[in-house]
Tab-separated table of C-alpha atoms in Angstrom:
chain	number	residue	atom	x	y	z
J	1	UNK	CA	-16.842	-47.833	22.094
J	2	UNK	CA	-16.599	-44.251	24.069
J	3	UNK	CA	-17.998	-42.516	26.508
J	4	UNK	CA	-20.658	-39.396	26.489
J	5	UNK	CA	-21.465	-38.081	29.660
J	6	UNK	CA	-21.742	-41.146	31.243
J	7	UNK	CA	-23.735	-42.988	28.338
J	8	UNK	CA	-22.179	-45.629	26.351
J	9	UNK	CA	-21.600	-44.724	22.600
J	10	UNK	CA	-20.467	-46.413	19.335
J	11	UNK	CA	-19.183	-44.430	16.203
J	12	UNK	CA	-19.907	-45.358	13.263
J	13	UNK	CA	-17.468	-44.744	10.410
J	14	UNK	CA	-18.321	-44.094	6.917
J	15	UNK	CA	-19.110	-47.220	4.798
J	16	UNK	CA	-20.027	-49.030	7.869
J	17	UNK	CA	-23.697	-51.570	7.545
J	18	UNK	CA	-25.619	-51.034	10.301
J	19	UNK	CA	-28.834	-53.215	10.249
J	20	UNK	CA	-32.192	-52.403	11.473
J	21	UNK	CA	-31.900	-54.781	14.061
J	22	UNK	CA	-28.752	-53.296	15.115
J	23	UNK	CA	-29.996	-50.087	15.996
J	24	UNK	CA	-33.051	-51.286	17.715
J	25	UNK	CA	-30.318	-53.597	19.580
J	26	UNK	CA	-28.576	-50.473	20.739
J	27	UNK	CA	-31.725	-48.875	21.412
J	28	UNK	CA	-32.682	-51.479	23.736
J	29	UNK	CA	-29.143	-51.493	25.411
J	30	UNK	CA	-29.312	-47.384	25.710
J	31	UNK	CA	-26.086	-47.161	23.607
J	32	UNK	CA	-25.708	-44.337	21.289
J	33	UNK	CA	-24.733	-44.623	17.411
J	34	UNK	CA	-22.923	-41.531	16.533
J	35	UNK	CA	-21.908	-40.713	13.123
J	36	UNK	CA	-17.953	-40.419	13.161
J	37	UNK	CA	-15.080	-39.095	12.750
J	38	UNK	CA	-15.958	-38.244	16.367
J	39	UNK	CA	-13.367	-35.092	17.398
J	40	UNK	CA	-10.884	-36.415	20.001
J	41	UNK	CA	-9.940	-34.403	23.300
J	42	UNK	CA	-6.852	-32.761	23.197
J	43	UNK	CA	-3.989	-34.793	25.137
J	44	UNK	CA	-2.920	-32.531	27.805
J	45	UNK	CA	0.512	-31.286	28.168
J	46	UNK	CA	2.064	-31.611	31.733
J	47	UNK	CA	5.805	-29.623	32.695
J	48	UNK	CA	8.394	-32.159	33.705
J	49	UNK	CA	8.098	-30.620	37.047
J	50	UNK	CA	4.533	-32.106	37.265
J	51	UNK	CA	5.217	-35.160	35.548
J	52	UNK	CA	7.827	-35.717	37.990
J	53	UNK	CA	5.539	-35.132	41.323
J	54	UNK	CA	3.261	-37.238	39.441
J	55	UNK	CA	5.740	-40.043	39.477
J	56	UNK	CA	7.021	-40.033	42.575
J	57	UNK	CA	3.478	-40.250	44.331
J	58	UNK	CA	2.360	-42.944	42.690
J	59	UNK	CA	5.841	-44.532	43.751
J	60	UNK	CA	4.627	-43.822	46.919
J	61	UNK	CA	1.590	-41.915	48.141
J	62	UNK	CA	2.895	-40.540	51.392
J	63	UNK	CA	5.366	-38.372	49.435
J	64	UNK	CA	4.996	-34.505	49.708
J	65	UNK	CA	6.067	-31.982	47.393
J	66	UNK	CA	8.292	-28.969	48.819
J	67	UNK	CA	6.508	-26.093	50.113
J	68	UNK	CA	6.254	-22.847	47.468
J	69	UNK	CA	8.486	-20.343	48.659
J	70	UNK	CA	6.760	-16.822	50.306
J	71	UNK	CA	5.966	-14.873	48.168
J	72	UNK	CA	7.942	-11.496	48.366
J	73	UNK	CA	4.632	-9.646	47.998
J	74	UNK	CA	3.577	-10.840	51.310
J	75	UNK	CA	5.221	-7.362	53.359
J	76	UNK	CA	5.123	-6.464	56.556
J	77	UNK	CA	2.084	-3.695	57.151
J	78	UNK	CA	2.536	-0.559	59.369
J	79	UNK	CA	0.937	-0.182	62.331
J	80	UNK	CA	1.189	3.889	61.676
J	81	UNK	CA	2.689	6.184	58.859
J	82	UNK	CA	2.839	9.343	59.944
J	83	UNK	CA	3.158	12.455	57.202
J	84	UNK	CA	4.249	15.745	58.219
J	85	UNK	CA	3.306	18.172	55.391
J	86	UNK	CA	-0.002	17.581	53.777
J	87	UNK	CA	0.153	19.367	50.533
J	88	UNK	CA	0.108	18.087	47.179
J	89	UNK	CA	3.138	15.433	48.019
J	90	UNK	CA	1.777	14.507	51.593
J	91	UNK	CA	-1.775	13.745	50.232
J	92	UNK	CA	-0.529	11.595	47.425
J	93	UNK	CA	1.754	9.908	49.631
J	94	UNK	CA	-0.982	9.139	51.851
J	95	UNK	CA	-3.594	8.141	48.873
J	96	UNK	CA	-0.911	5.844	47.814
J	97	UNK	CA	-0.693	4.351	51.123
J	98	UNK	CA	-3.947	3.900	51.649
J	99	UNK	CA	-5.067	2.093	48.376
J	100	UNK	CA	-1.984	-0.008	48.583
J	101	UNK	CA	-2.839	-1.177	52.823
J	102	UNK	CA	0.377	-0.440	54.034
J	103	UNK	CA	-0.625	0.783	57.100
J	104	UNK	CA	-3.197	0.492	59.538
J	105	UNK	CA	-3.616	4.360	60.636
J	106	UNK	CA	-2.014	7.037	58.337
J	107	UNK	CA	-1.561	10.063	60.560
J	108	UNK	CA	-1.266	13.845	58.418
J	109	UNK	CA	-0.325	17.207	59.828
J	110	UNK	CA	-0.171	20.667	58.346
J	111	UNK	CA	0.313	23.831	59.497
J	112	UNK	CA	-2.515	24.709	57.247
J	113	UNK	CA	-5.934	24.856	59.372
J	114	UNK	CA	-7.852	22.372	58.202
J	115	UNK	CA	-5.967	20.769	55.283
J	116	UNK	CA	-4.744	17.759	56.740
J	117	UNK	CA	-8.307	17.217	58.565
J	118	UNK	CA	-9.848	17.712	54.900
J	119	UNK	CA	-7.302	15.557	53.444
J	120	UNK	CA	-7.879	12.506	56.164
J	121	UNK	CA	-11.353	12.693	55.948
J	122	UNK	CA	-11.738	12.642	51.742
J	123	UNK	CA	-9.503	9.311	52.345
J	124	UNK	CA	-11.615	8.043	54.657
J	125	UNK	CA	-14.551	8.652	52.415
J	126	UNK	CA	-12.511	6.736	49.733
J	127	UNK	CA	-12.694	3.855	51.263
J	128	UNK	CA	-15.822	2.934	51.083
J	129	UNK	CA	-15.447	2.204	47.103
J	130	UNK	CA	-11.711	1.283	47.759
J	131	UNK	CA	-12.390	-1.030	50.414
J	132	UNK	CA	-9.016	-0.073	51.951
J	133	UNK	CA	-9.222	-0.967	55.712
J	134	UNK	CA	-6.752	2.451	56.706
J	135	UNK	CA	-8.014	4.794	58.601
J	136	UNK	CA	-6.620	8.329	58.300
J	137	UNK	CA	-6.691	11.410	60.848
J	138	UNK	CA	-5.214	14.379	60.591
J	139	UNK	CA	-4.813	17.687	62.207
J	140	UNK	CA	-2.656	20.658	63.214
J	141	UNK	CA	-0.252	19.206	66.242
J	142	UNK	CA	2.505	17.673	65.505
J	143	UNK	CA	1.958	14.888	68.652
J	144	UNK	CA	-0.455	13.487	65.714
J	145	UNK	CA	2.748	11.688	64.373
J	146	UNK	CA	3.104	9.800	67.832
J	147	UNK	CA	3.896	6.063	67.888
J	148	UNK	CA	4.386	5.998	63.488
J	149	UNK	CA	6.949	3.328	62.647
J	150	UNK	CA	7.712	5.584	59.661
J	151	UNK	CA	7.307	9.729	59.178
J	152	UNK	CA	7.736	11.064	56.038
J	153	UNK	CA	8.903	15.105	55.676
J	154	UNK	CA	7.101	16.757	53.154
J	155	UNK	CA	6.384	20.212	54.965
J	156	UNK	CA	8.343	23.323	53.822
J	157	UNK	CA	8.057	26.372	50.834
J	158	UNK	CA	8.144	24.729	47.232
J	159	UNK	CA	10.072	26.323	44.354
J	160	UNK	CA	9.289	28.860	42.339
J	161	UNK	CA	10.052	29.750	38.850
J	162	UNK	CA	13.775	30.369	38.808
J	163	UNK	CA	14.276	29.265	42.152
J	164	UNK	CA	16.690	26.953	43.037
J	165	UNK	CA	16.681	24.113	45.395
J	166	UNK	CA	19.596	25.873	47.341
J	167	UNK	CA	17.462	28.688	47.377
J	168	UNK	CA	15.293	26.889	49.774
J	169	UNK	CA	18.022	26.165	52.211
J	170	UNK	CA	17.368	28.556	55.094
J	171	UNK	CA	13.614	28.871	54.504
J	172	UNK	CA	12.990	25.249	55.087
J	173	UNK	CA	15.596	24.675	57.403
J	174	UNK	CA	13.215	25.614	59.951
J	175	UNK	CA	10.784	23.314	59.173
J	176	UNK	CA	12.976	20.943	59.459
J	177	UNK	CA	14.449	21.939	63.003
J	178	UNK	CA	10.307	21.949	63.923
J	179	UNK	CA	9.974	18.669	62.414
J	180	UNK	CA	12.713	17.478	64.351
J	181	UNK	CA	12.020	18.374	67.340
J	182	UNK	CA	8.364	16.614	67.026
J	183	UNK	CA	9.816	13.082	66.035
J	184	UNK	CA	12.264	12.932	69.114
J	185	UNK	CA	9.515	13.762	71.299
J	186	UNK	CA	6.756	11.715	69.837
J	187	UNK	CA	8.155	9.441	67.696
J	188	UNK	CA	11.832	8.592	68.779
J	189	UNK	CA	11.786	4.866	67.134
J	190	UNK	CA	10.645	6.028	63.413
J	191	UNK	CA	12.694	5.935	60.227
J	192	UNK	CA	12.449	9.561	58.967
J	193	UNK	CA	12.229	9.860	55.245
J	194	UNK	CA	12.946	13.656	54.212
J	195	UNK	CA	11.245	14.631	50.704
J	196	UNK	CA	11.810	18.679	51.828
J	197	UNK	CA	13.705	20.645	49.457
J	198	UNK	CA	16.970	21.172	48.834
J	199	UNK	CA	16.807	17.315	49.642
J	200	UNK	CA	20.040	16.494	50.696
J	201	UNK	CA	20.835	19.623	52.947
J	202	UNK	CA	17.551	19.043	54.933
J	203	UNK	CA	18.075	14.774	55.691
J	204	UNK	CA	21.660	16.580	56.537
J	205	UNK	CA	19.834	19.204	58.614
J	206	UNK	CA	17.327	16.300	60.358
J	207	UNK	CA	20.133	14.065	60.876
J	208	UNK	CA	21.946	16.760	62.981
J	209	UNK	CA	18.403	17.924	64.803
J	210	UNK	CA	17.521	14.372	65.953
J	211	UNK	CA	20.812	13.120	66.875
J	212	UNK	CA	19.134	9.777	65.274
J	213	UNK	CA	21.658	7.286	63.708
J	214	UNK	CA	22.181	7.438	59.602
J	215	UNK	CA	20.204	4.495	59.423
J	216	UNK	CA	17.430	5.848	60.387
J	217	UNK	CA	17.164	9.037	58.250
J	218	UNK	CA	16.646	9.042	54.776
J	219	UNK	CA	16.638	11.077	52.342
J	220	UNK	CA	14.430	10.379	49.344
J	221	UNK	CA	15.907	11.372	45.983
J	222	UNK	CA	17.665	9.055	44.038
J	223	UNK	CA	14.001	6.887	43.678
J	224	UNK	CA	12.456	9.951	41.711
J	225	UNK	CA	15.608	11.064	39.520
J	226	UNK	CA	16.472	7.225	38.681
J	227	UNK	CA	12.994	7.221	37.283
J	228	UNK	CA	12.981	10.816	35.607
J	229	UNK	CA	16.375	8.870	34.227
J	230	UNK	CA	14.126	5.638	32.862
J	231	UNK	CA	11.681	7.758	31.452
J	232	UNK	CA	14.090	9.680	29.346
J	233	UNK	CA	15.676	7.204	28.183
J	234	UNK	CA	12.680	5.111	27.725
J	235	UNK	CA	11.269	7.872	25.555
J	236	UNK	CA	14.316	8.281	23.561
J	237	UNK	CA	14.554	4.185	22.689
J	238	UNK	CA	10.930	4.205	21.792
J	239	UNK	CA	10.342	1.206	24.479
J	240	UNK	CA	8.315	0.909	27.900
J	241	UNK	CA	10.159	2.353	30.765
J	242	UNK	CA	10.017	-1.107	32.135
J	243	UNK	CA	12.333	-2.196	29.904
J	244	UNK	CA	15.311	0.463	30.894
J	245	UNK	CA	17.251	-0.292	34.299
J	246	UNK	CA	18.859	2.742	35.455
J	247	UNK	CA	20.309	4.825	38.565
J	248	UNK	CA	21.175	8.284	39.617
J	249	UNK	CA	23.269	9.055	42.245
J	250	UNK	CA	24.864	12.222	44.039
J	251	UNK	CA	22.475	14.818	44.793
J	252	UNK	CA	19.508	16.002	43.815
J	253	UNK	CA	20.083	18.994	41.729
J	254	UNK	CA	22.492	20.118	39.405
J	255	UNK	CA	25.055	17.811	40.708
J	256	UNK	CA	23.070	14.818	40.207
J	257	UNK	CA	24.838	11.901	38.695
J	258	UNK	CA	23.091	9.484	36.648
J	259	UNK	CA	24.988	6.264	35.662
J	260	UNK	CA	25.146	5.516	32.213
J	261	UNK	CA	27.712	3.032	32.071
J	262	UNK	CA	25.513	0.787	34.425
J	263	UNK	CA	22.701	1.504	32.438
J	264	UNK	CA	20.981	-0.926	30.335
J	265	UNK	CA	17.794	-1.386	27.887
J	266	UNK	CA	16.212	-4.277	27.359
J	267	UNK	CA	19.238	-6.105	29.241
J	268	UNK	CA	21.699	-4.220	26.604
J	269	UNK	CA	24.135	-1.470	27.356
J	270	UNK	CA	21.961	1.794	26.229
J	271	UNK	CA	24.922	2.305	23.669
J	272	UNK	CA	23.214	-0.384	21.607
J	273	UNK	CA	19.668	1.499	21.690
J	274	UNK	CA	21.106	5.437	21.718
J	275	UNK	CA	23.790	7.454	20.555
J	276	UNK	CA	26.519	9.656	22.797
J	277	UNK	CA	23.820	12.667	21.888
J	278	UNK	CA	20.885	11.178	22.576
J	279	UNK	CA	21.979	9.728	25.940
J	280	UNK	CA	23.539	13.196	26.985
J	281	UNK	CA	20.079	14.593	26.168
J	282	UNK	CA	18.435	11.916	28.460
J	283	UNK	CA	20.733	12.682	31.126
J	284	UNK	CA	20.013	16.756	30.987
J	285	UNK	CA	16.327	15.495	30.913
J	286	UNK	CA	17.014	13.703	33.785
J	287	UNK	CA	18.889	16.837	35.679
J	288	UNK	CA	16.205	19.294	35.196
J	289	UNK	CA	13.106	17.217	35.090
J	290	UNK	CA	11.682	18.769	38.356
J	291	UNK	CA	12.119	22.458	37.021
J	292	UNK	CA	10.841	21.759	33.611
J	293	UNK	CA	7.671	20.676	36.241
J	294	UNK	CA	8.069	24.149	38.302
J	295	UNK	CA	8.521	25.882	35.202
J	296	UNK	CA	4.779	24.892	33.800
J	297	UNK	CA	2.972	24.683	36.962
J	298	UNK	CA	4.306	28.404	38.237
J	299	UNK	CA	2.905	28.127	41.806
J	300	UNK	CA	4.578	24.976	42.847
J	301	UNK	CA	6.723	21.391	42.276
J	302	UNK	CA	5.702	18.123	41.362
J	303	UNK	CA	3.705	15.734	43.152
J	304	UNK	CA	2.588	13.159	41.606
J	305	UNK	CA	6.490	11.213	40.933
J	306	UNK	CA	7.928	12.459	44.181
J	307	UNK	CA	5.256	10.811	45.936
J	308	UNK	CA	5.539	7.259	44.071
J	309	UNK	CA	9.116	7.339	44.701
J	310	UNK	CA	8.804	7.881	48.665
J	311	UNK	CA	6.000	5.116	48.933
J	312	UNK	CA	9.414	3.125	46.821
J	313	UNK	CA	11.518	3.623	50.054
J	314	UNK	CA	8.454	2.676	52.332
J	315	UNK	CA	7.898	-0.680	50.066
J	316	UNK	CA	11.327	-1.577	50.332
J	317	UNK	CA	11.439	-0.936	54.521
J	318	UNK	CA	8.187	-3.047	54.940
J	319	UNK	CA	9.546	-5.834	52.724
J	320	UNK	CA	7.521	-5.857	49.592
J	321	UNK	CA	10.608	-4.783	47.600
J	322	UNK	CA	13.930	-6.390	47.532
J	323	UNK	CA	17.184	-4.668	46.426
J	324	UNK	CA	19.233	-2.111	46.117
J	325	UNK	CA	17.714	1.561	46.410
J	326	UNK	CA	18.994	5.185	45.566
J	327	UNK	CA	18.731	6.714	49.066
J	328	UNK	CA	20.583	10.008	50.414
J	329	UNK	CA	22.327	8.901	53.231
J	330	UNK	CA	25.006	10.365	55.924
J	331	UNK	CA	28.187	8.827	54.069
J	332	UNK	CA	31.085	7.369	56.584
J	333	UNK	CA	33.813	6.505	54.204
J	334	UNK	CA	31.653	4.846	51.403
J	335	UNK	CA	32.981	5.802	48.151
J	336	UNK	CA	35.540	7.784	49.887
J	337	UNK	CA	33.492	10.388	51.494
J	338	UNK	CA	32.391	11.070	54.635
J	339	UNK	CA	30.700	13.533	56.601
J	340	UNK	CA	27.987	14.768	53.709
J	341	UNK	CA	24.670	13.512	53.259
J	342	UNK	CA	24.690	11.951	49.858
J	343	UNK	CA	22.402	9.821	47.088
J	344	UNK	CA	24.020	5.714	47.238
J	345	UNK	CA	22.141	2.502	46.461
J	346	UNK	CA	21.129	1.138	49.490
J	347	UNK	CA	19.417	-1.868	51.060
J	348	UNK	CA	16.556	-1.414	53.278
J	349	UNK	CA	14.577	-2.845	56.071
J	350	UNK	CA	12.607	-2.602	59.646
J	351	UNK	CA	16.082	-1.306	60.991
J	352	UNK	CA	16.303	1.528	58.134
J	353	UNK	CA	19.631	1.610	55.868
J	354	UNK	CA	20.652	-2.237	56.307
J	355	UNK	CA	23.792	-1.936	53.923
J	356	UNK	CA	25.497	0.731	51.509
J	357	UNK	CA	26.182	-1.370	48.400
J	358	UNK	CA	29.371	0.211	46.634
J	359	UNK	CA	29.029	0.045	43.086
J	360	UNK	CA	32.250	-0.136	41.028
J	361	UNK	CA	32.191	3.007	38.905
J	362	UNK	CA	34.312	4.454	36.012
J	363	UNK	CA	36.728	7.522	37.057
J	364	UNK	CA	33.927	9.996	35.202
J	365	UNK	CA	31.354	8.965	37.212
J	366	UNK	CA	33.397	8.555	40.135
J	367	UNK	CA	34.641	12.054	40.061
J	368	UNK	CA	30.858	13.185	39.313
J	369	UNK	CA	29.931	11.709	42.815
J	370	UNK	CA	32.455	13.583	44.789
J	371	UNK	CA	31.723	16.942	42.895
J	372	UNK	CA	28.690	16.126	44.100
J	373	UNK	CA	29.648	16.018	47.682
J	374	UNK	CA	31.790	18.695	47.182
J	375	UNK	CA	28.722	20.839	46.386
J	376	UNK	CA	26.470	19.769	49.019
J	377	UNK	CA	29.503	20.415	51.702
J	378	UNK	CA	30.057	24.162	50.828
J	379	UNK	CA	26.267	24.568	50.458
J	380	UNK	CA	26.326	23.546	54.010
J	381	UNK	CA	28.952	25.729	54.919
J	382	UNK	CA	31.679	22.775	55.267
């Protein structure tokens, strides 16, 4: 006997007598006579885990399973992100923002007249397909930035063909100074992530204008050359980028320092994947990949990756990532250098830099680092 949606049913197997009075039996009793084999349901399969809850409530029903851990997803949202620099980099920073909620007000100036306005008010028109409940303003003053828990430099001259980031040094130094000046008076509690070029001379040059502590002013490089350094390499292997874990340190330029003995593909030393060429090519790739960008584009830098890798640092200060981060930071004795401003994995939080993590590194790479330093320090005049 089974049951059918409630209804009684009997299967009948082959070479089974079934008599007229039989059926009219069944008839009369409202029991079905199906022709088997009837299919059987699939047994389902539990996990031990649930077998185990299972058991233990029917041992006793007042039991209660653990609570599910938080998930890390669930970050902390900004009350206000305020961009300074509205240009290709700004407005993709502040797209980015916007789509992913991270803030409740996103707050853009530029020099510009009009831009930042234009820019604020095409993502406010976003939103109604986007459904993204941040509101953006924008405008010319730099008091616009007032009250943001995070401001993010983008202002300042791009490169140019043949131009150097060095090149950019005393142009955008200025900027900088400016930019300074603005978050002191309007913004004093804010972490300050630089993106201006020559990267690491201008978080140097905002660290000195603000008088802020090194925890509180980053400079955002190593996010975008560690994943010009996946890519590569990525490419190279013939797998997805997700698969590669790699870091660049240093600076970022022609002293940039990307780690090949930490990194790995598909959990493997790259060694197993690529040969000494081929990884030396990925590396070069790596080095130049923002002037092989300049070099196509003619009238200015890219955008699009600098822009995912500064919404990287913000994820990781709100909580929604977890880890160590390239970040160019004032250095105090880390690695064995102080006084210059320099690329290091870093931990993040509300307070800013949380904790330098020192990474054990062969004597090349080592020596890489401080050439690095080295560089940046008579740049600066040091």
């Amino acid at each position: 006997m089974a049951q059918r949606a409630g209804k009684q049913a009997l299967e009948i197997m082959a070479g089974d007598i079934v008599t007229g009075l039989a059926r009219e039996t069944a008839e009369r009793l409202g029991i079905r006579l199906l022709d088997g084999p009837l299919e059987r349901p699939a047994i389902a399969k539990t996990d031990g885990s649930s077998q185990m809850m299972r058991g233990l409530y029917r041992r006793s029903p007042h039991w209660i399973g653990p609570k599910k851990p938080r998930p890390l997803g669930a970050a902390r949202r900004l009350a206000k992100l305020g961009l300074i620099g509205a240009g290709g980099v700004g407005a993709n920073i502040a797209h980015l923002a916007a789509n992913g909620d991270m803030a409740d007000e996103i707050a853009l100036v530029d020099i510009v007249p009009g831009l930042a306005q234009s820019v604020a008010m095409d993502l406010n028109h976003a939103s109604g397909i986007s459904g993204s409940k941040t509101r953006a303003s924008g405008g010319m003053a730099l008091s616009g930035i007032a009250g943001s828990e995070v401001v993010i430099v983008t202002a300042g001259r791009a490169r140019s063909p043949g131009m150097s980031r060095s090149d950019l040094i005393d142009i955008n130094a200025r900027v900088i100074r400016s930019a300074a000046e603005a978050i002191i008076s309007h913004a004093p509690d804010a972490i300050v992530i630089v993106v201006t070029n020559p990267l690491d001379e201008m978080t140097f040059e905002m660290l000195r204008s603000t008088g802020l502590p090194r925890e509180k002013v980053l400079g955002m490089a190593g996010t975008l050359d560690s994943s010009r350094f996946r890519n590569a390499l990525a490419r190279a292997a013939k797998v997805h980028p997700s698969d590669v874990e790699a870091i660049t340190l240093g600076s970022h330029g022609d002293e940039m320092a990307p780690i090949v003995s930490k990194a790995k593909i598909k959990g493997r030393p790259v060694s197993d994947y690529l040969s000494q060429a081929e990884i030396d090519a990925c590396v070069r790739d790596a080095v130049t990949g923002g002037g092989q960008v300049v070099a196509l584009r003619k009238t200015g830098s890219a955008t699009l990756a600098p822009a995912h890798a500064s919404i990287e640092l913000v994820d990781h200060i709100r909580g929604a990532k977890a880890g160590a981060v390239p970040v160019s930071v004032m250095l105090e004795g880390e690695y064995g250098i102080s006084g210059v401003v320099l690329g290091v994995p870093c931990h993040l939080g509300a307070r800013g830099v949380v904790a330098i993590e020192e990474m054990t590194l062969p004597p090349g790479e080592m020596a890489a680092l401080k050439a690095a330093a080295d560089a940046i320090r008579k740049r600066l005049g040091g």
